[in-house]
XYZ file of C-alpha atoms in Angstrom:
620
model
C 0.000 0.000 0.000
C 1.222 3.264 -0.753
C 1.943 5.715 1.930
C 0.630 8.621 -0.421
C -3.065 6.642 -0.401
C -5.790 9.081 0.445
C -8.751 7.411 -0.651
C -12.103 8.582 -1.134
C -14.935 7.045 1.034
C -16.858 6.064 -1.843
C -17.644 2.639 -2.953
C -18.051 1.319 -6.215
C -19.951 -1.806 -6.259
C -20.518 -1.908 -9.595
C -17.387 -4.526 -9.190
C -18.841 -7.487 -7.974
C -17.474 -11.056 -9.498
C -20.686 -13.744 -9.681
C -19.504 -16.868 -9.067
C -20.667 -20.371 -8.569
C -20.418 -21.324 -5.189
C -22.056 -24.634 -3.232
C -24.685 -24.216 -0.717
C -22.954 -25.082 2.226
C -20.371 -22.229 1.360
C -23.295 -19.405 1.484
C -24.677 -21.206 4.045
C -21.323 -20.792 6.111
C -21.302 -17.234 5.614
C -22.162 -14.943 8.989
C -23.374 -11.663 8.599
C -23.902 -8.890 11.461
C -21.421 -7.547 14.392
C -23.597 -9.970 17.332
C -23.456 -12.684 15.016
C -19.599 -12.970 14.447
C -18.396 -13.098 17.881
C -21.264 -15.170 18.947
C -20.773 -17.631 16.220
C -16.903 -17.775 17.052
C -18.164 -18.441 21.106
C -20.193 -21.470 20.391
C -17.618 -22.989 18.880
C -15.221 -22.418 21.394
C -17.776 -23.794 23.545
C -18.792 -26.763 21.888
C -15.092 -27.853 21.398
C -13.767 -27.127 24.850
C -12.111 -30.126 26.524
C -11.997 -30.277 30.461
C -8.731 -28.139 30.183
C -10.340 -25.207 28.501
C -10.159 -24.006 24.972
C -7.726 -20.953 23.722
C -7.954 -18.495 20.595
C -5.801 -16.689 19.072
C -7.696 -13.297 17.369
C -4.816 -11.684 14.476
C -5.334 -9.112 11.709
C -4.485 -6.721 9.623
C -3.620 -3.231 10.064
C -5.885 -1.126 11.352
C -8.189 -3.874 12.461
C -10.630 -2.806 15.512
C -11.135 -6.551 17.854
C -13.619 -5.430 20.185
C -16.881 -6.123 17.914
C -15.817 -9.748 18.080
C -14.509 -9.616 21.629
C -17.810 -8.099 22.699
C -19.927 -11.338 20.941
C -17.492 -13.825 22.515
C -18.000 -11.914 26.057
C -21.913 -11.928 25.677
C -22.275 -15.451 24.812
C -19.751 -16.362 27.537
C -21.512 -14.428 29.946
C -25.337 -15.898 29.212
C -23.693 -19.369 29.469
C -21.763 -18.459 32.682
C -18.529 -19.661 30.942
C -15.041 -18.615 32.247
C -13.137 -15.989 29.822
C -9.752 -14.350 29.445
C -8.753 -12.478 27.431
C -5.362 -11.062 26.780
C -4.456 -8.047 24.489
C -1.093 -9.138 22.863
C 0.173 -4.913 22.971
C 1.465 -6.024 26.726
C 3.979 -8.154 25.276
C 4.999 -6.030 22.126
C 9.120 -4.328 22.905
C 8.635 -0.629 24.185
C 8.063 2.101 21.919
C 12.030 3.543 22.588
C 13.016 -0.205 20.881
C 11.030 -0.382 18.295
C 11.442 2.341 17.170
C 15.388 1.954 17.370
C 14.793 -1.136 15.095
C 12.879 0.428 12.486
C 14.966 3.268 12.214
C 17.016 2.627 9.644
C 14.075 2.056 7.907
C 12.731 5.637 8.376
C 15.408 7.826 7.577
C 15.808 11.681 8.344
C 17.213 12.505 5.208
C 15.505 16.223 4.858
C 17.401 16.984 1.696
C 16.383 14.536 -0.747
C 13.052 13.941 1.068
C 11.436 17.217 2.472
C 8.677 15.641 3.327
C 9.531 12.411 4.482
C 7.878 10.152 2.360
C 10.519 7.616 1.641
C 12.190 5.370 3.172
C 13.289 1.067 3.417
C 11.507 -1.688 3.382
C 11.711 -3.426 7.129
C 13.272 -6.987 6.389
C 11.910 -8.387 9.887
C 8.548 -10.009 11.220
C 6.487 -9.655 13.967
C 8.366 -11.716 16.219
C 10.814 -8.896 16.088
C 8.813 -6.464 17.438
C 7.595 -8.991 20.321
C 9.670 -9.000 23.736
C 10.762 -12.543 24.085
C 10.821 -12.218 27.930
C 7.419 -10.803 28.245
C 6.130 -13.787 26.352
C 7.529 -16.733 28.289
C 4.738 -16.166 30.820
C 2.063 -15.938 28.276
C 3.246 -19.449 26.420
C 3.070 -20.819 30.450
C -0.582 -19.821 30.375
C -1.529 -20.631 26.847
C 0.390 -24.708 27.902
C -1.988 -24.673 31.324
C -4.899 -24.836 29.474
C -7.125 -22.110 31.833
C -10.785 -23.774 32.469
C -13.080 -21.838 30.113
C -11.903 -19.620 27.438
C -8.532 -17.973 26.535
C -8.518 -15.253 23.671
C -5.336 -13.900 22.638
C -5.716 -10.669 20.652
C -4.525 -7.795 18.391
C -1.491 -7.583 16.044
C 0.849 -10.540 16.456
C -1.355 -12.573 18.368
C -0.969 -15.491 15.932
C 2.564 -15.569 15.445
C 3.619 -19.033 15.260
C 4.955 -19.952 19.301
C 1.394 -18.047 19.725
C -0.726 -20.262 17.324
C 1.129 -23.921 18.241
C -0.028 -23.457 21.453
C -3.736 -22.440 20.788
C -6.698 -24.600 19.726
C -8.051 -21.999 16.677
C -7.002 -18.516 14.854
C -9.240 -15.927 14.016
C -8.402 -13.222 11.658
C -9.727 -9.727 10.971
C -9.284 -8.845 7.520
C -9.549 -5.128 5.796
C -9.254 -3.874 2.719
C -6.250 -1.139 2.034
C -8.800 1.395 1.385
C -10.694 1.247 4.795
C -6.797 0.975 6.695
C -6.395 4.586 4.896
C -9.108 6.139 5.941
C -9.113 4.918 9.842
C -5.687 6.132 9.286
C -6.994 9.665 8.423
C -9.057 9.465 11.088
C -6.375 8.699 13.554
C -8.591 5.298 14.427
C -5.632 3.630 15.465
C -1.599 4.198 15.889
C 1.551 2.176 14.371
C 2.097 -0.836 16.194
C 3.749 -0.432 19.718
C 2.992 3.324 19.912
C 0.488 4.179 22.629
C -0.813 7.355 20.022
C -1.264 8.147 16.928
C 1.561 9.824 14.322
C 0.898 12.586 12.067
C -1.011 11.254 8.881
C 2.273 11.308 6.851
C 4.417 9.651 9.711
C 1.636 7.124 10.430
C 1.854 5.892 6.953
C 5.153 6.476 6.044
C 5.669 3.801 9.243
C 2.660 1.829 7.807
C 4.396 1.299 4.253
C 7.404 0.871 5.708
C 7.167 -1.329 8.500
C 4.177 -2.514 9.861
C 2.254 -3.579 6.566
C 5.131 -5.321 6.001
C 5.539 -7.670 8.681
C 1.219 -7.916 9.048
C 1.791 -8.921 5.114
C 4.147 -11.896 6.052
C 2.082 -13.062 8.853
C -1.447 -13.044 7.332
C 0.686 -14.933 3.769
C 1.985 -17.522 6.429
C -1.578 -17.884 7.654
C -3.164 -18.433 4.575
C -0.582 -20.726 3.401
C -0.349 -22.964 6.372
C -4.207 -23.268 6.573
C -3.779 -21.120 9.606
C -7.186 -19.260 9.879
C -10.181 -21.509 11.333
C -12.364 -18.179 11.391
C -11.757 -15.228 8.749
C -13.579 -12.190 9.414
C -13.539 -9.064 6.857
C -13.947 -5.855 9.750
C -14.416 -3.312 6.948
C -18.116 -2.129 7.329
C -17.992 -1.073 11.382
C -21.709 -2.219 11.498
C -21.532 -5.085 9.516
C -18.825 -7.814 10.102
C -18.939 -10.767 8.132
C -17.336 -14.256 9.259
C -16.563 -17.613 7.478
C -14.716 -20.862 8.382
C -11.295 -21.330 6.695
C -12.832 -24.216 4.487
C -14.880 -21.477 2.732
C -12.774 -18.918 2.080
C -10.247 -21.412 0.967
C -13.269 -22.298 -1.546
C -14.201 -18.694 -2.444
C -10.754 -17.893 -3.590
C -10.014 -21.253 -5.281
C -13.347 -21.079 -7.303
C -12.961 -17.161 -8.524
C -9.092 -17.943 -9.250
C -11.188 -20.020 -12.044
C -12.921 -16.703 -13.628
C -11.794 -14.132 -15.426
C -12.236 -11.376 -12.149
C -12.303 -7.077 -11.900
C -10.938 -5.403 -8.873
C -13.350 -3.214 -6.624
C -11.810 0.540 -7.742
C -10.424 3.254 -5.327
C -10.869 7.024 -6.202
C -8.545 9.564 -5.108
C -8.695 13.562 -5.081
C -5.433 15.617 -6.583
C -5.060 19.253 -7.480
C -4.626 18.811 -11.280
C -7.786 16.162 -11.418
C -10.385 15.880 -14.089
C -14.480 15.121 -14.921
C -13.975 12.217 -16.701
C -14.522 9.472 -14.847
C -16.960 11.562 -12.883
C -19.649 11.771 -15.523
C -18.969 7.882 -17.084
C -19.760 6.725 -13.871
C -22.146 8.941 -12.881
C -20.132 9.866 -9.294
C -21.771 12.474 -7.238
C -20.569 16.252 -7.351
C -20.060 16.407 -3.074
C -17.710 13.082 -3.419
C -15.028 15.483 -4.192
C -14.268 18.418 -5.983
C -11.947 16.478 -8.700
C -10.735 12.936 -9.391
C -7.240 12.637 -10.175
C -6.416 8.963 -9.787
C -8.737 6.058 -9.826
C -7.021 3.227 -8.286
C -8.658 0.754 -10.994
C -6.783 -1.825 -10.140
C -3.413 -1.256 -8.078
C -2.985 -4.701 -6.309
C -1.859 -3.544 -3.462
C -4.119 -1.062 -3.126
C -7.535 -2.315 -4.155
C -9.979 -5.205 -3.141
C -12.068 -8.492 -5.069
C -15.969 -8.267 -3.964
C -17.606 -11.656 -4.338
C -21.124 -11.896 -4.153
C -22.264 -15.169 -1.858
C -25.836 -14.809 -1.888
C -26.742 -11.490 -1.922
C -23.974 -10.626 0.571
C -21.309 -8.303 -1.380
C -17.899 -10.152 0.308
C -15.232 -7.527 0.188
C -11.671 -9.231 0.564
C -8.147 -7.431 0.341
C -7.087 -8.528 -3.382
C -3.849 -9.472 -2.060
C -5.709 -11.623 0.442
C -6.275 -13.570 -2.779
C -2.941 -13.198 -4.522
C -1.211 -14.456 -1.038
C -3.450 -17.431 -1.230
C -4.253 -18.310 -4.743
C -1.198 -16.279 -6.568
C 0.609 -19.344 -8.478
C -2.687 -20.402 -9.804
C -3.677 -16.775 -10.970
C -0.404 -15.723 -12.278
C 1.277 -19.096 -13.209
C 4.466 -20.568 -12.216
C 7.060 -18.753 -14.101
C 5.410 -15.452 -13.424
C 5.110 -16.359 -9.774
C 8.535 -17.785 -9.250
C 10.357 -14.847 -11.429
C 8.279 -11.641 -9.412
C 8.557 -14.314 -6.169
C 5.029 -14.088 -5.807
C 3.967 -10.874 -6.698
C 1.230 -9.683 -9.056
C 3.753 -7.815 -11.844
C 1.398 -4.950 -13.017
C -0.734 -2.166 -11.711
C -3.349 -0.170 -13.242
C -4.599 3.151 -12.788
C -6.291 6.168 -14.521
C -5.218 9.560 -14.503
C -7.584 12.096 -15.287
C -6.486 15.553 -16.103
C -9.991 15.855 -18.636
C -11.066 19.340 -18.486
C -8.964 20.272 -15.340
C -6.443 23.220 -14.858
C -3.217 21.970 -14.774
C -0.567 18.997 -16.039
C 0.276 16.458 -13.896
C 4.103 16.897 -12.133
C 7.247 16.645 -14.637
C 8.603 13.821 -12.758
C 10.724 10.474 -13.426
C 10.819 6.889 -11.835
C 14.229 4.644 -10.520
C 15.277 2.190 -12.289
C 16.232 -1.431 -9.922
C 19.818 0.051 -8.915
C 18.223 2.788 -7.091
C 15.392 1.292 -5.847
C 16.412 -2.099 -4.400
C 19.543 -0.109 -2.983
C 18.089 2.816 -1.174
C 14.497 1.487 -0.750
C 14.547 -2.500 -0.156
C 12.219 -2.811 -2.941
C 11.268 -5.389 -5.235
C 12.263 -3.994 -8.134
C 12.551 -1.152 -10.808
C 9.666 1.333 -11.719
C 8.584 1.544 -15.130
C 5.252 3.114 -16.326
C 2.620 3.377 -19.364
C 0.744 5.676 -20.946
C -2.531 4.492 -23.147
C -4.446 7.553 -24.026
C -7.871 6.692 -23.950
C -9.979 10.554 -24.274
C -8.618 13.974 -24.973
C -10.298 17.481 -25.347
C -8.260 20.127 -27.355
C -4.545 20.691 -26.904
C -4.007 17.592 -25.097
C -0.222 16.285 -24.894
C 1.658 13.723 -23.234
C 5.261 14.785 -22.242
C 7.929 12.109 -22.769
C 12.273 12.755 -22.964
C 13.860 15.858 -23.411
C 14.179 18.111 -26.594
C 16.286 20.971 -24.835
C 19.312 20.560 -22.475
C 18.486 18.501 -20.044
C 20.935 19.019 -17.261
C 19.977 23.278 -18.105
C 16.534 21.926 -17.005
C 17.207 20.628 -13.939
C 19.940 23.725 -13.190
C 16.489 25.786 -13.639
C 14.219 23.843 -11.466
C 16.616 23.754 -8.403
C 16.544 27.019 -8.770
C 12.787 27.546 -8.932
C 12.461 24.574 -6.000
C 14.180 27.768 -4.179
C 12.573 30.759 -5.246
C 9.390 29.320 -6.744
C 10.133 31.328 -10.027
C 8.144 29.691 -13.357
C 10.068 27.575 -15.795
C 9.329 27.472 -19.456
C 9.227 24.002 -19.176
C 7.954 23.098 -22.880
C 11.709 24.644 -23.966
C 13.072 21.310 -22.413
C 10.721 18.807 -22.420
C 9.417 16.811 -25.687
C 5.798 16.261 -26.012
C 3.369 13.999 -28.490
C 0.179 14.870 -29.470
C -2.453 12.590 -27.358
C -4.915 11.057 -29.543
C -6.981 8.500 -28.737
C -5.312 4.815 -29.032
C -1.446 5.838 -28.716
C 0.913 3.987 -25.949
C 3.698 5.860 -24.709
C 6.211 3.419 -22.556
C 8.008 4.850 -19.908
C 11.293 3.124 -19.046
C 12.539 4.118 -15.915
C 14.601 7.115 -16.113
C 12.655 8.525 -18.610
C 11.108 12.296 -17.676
C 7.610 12.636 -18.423
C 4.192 14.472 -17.226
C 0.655 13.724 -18.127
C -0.924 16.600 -19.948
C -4.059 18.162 -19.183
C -7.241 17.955 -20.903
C -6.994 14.159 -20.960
C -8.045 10.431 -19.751
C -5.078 8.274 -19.406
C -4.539 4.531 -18.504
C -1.479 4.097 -16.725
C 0.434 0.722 -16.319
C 3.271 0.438 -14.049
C 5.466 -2.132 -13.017
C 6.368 -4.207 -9.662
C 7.369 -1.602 -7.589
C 5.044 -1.936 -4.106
C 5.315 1.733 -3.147
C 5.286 5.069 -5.737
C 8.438 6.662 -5.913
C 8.158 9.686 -8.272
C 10.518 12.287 -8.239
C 9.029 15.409 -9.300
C 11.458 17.972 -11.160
C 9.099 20.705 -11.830
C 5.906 20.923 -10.443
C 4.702 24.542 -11.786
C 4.923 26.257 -8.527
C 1.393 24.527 -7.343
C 0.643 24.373 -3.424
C -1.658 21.600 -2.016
C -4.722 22.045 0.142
C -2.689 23.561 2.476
C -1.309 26.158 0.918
C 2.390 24.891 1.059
C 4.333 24.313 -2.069
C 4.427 20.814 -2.979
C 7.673 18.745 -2.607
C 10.172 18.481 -5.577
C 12.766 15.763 -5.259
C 15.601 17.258 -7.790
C 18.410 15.472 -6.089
C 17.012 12.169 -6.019
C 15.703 13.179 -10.024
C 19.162 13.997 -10.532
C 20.659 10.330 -10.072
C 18.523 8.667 -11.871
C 17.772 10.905 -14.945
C 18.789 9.938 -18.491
C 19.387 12.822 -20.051
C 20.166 11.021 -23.356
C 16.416 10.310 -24.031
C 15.701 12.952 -26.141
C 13.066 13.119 -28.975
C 14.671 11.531 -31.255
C 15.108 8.118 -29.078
C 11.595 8.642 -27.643
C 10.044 8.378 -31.044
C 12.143 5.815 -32.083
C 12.265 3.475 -29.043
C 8.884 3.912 -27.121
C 6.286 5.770 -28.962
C 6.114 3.310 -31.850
C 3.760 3.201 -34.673
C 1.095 0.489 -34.291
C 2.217 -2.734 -35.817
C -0.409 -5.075 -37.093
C -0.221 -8.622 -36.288
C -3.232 -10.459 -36.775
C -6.599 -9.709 -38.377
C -9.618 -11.722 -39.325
C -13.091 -10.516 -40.598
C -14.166 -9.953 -36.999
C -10.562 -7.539 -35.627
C -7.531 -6.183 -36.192
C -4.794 -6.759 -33.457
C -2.000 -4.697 -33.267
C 1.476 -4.726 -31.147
C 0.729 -0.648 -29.355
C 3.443 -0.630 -26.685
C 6.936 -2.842 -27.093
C 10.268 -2.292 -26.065
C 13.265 -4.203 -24.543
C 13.682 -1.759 -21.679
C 10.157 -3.159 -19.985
C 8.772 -6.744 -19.022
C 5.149 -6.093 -20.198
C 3.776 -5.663 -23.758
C 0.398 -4.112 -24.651
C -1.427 -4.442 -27.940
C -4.691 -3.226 -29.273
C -7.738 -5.116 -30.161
C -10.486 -3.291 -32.775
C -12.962 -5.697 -32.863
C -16.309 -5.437 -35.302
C -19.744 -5.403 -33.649
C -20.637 -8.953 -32.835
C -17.012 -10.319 -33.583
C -15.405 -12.649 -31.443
C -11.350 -12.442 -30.513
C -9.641 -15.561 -29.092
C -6.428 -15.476 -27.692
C -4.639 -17.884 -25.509
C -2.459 -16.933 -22.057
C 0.382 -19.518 -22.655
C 0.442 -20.465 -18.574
C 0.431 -16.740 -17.822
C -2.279 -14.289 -17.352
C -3.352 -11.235 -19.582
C -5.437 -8.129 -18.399
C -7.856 -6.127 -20.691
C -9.103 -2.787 -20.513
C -11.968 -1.931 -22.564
C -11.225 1.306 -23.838
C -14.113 1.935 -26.375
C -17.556 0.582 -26.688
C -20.096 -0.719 -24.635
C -19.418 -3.779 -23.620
C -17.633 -7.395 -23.885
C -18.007 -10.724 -22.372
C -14.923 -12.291 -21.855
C -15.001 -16.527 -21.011
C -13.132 -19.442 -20.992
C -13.155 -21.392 -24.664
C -13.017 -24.571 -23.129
C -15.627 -23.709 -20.163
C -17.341 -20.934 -21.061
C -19.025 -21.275 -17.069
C -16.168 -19.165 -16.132
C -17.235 -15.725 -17.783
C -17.474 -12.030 -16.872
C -19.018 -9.220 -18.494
C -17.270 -6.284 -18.928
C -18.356 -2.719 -19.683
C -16.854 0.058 -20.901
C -12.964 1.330 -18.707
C -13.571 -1.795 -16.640
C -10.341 -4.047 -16.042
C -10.579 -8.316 -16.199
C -8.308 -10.057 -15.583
C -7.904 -13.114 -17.514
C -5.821 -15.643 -14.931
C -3.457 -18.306 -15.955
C -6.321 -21.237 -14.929
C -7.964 -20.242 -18.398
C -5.620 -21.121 -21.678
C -7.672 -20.269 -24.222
C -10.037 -17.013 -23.900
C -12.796 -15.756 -26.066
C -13.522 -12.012 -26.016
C -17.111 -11.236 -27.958
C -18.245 -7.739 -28.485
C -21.945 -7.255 -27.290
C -24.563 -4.564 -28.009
C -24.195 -2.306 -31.175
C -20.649 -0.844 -31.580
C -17.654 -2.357 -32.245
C -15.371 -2.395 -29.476
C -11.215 -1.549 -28.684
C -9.544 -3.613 -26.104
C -6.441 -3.125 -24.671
C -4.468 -6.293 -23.712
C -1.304 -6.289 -21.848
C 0.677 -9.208 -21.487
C 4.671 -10.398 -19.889
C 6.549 -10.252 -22.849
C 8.611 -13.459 -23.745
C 12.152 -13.949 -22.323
C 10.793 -11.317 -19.375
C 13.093 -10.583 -16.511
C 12.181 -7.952 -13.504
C 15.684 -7.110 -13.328
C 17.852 -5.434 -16.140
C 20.894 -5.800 -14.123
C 21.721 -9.055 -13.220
C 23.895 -8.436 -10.039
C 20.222 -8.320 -8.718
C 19.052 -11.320 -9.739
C 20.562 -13.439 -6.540
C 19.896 -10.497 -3.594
């Protein structure tokens, strides 16, 4: 999740996946805040030896335990049964340590980071943060077996000494978005902390840290068949439970259909209308949309609908759980587990302003100063444009004179006549514009963009010009010219932009029912897109070669996409909605419906693909 996430609390649930589940499965399914920690009681009470019965209650970030902890203490309390419960923040190292351990982590470094966004990726786990000689006392309870009921609860709580010696886990799952906002609303504090951090602090310590080591514990979980109760504590009046068995069946059975991620909106000073008025958003949601988180997967949720009940689950719930099967095994093994791609909108479509002149790190900068996965590559797909739209890619001036000019105006806030320096296209409607890391660029205004970018967990743009804009607060946003500065290629000019990454469309396959064309290529990047024109009624079949493809429809009104071989597994797809197409189905079938013809865009790991272009990384 991105430490930069400041979601809007509006839900789209136009993204629900429809999928074939058994009976017993909906039947399974508990729905209401006295339900949940009632159901979890009874069992506890029903499978209680003479020596007592102990539970273990995890989570994720920002999860809130006292809905369920209030069910389990009513029902104990009607059937006069014995409870204890013990909140696992008594054995967690003091705030003075853990904060010593994470610091390296969460650097001061004022001059390349004014606003301390960045930082490194914490390598530890929970147990690091736990105080071993707190917890011998608690594993000499958990062994006694109390009469009654033991809970164990809150972050960390079913770390593995924790979990051996209990009879069931719990977990309380939530989705990215909802961890944002209680982080807004200062709902909870990083882990060990008695209060809450600024909002930038909190999540720069979120991204940092403590996602990161909840993220390994809830994958170990899920991989070990772990969780005997999963709860999603999203809605605060509406908790939903199931049994392990079931959501191991939920996610098994959608890893089987092509699937579309629950979207996240986002406000931003430059952002548009567009996606306003296609999707019919309300007016007070916000006064623009810059971003729409369409499907980020760290970032964004998978709503199943089990009978009637919209089931939201963290998508990387399901990637954790059901990744090799969704991404197959080369992709899996190569991005060690990770879903490669990310996809977003940027909307500048009758706004005021550009997006930032900024530019990405390539692996050498990122996996050195960051901890992170990998390099940070980006897309543009130009989807709508109103008059005088461009898209800014390499330089046409001198670049280094550029840069001279914005540390300067980073200073004294003077405006640069940035179009001297920086090369722009024309945006029309269907061009790709690949952006290798290093590469400067902006996002015009006056346009709808879809934006692909590559593994990289967290954002790390460096903005080198910024136009002298202040945020909501009135203070002039950050610019990052020193970081820029290291990892700018300056050779990139317009001549190697329109040679090397703006490419004329290359036709590759037609039929009477489409045209398919290679839109986006080059050897600096891991992903491919093409384009897909496909007549009204005509049917495109395509085949994911034990990988996975995702497709944007970027024009018409609507598709069905569904497995040739078992067309059961089907979605239908309307117009800027994103399916993805997993690695369970081989061979695909994408028919245009209604009465246009329709343009897809596909994107696809190239052949040969590597994460890294520098091989010293390959073995870190």
């Amino acid at each position: 999740m991105s430490f930069m996430f400041k979601p809007l609390a509006y839900d789209d649930m136009s993204a629900v996946n429809k999928i074939d589940l058994p009976r017993e499965v909906k039947e399974s399914l508990v729905v209401g805040n006295d339900k949940v920690g009632i159901s979890i009681a009874k069992h506890c009470i029903e499978n209680m030896k003479n020596n007592g019965y102990s539970l273990a209650i995890d989570g994720y970030v920002s999860a809130e335990f006292d809905v369920v902890l209030e069910g389990i203490r009513e029902y104990c309390k009607k059937r006069n049964i014995k409870l204890i419960t013990i909140n696992i923040k008594d054995y967690y190292k003091s705030e003075t340590e853990i904060d010593e351990l994470t610091k390296e982590s969460l650097p001061l470094n004022y001059d390349d980071d004014p606003v301390l966004l960045f930082g490194k990726l914490f390598k530890g786990s929970m147990d690091d943060i736990m105080d071993q000689d707190k917890l011998n006392p608690l594993y000499g309870v958990l062994k006694k077996k109390n009469e009654g009921i033991t809970v164990v609860y809150g972050l960390g709580s079913a770390i593995k000494n924790i979990r051996n010696l209990c009879d069931a886990v719990a977990y309380i799952d939530v989705t990215p978005k909802v961890a944002a906002i209680r982080a807004r609303e200062k709902r909870f504090a990083n882990i060990g902390d008695k209060n809450p951090r600024e909002f930038n602090l909190l999540m720069r310590r979120n991204y940092f840290v403590d996602f990161e080591i909840v993220f390994k514990l809830r994958e170990e979980l899920l991989n070990e068949y772990g969780i005997d109760f999963y709860i999603l504590g999203n809605d605060d009046n509406n908790y939903m439970l199931m049994d392990g068995s079931s959501l191991e069946t939920v996610l098994e059975t959608l890893v089987h259909y092509p699937f579309r991620a629950k979207p996240v909106y986002l406000e931003g000073i430059w952002g548009g209308e567009y996606i306003r008025k296609i999707r019919n958003i309300p007016q007070n949601i916000s006064s623009n949309i810059a971003w729409i988180f369409e499907f980020i997967p760290m970032e964004t949720s998978i709503v199943v609908d089990i009978d009637g009940n919209y089931v939201d689950i963290p998508f990387y719930t399901f990637v954790q759980k059901k990744g090799l099967s969704m991404m197959g095994q080369k992709c899996f093994d190569e991005f060690d587990g990770y879903f490669p791609i990310r996809f977003n909108y940027d909307d500048t479509w009758h706004s005021d302003g550009n997006m930032s002149i900024q530019v990405h790190p390539d692996e050498d900068f990122v996996m050195d100063n960051y901890n992170e996965l990998g390099r940070q590559d980006e897309a543009y797909y130009v989807i709508a444009t109103g008059h005088g739209a461009k898209t800014y890619s390499g330089f046409k001036g001198d670049g280094k004179e550029l840069l001279e000019l914005a540390k300067k105006s980073e200073r004294d806030h003077q405006d640069i006549n940035y179009q001297k320096y920086v090369n722009s296209v024309e945006s029309v409607p269907g061009k790709q514009i690949m952006i290798p890391a290093g590469t400067i660029h902006a996002s015009g205004r006056n346009q709808f963009i879809l934006e692909l970018g590559s593994l990289t967990l967290g954002s790390y743009t460096y903005k080198i010009y910024d136009y002298n804009r202040k945020d909501k607060e009135g203070k002039f946003r950050p610019i990052h010219t020193k970081n820029a500065e290291r990892v700018l290629h300056f050779e990139r000019d317009s001549e190697w932009v329109r040679q090397n990454i703006v490419i004329e469309p290359i036709l590759i396959s037609e039929s009477q029912d489409y045209k398919e064309y290679i839109v986006g290529r080059t050897d600096l990047m891991y992903y491919q897109t093409n384009r897909i024109e496909l007549n009204t009624h005509g049917k495109y079949e395509g085949n994911n070669n034990g990988q996975f493809t995702v497709i944007t429809l970027v024009d018409g009104e609507e598709i069905e996409v569904y497995s040739k071989s078992n067309p059961k597994f089907r979605f239908t797809q309307k117009y800027l909605e994103i399916v993805t197409i997993p690695a369970t189905i081989d061979d695909y079938v994408i028919e245009a419906k209604g009465y246009q013809p329709v343009v897809i865009h596909k994107t696809f790991l190239r052949d040969n693909y590597t994460r890294y272009k520098d091989e010293k990384y390959k073995n870190r």
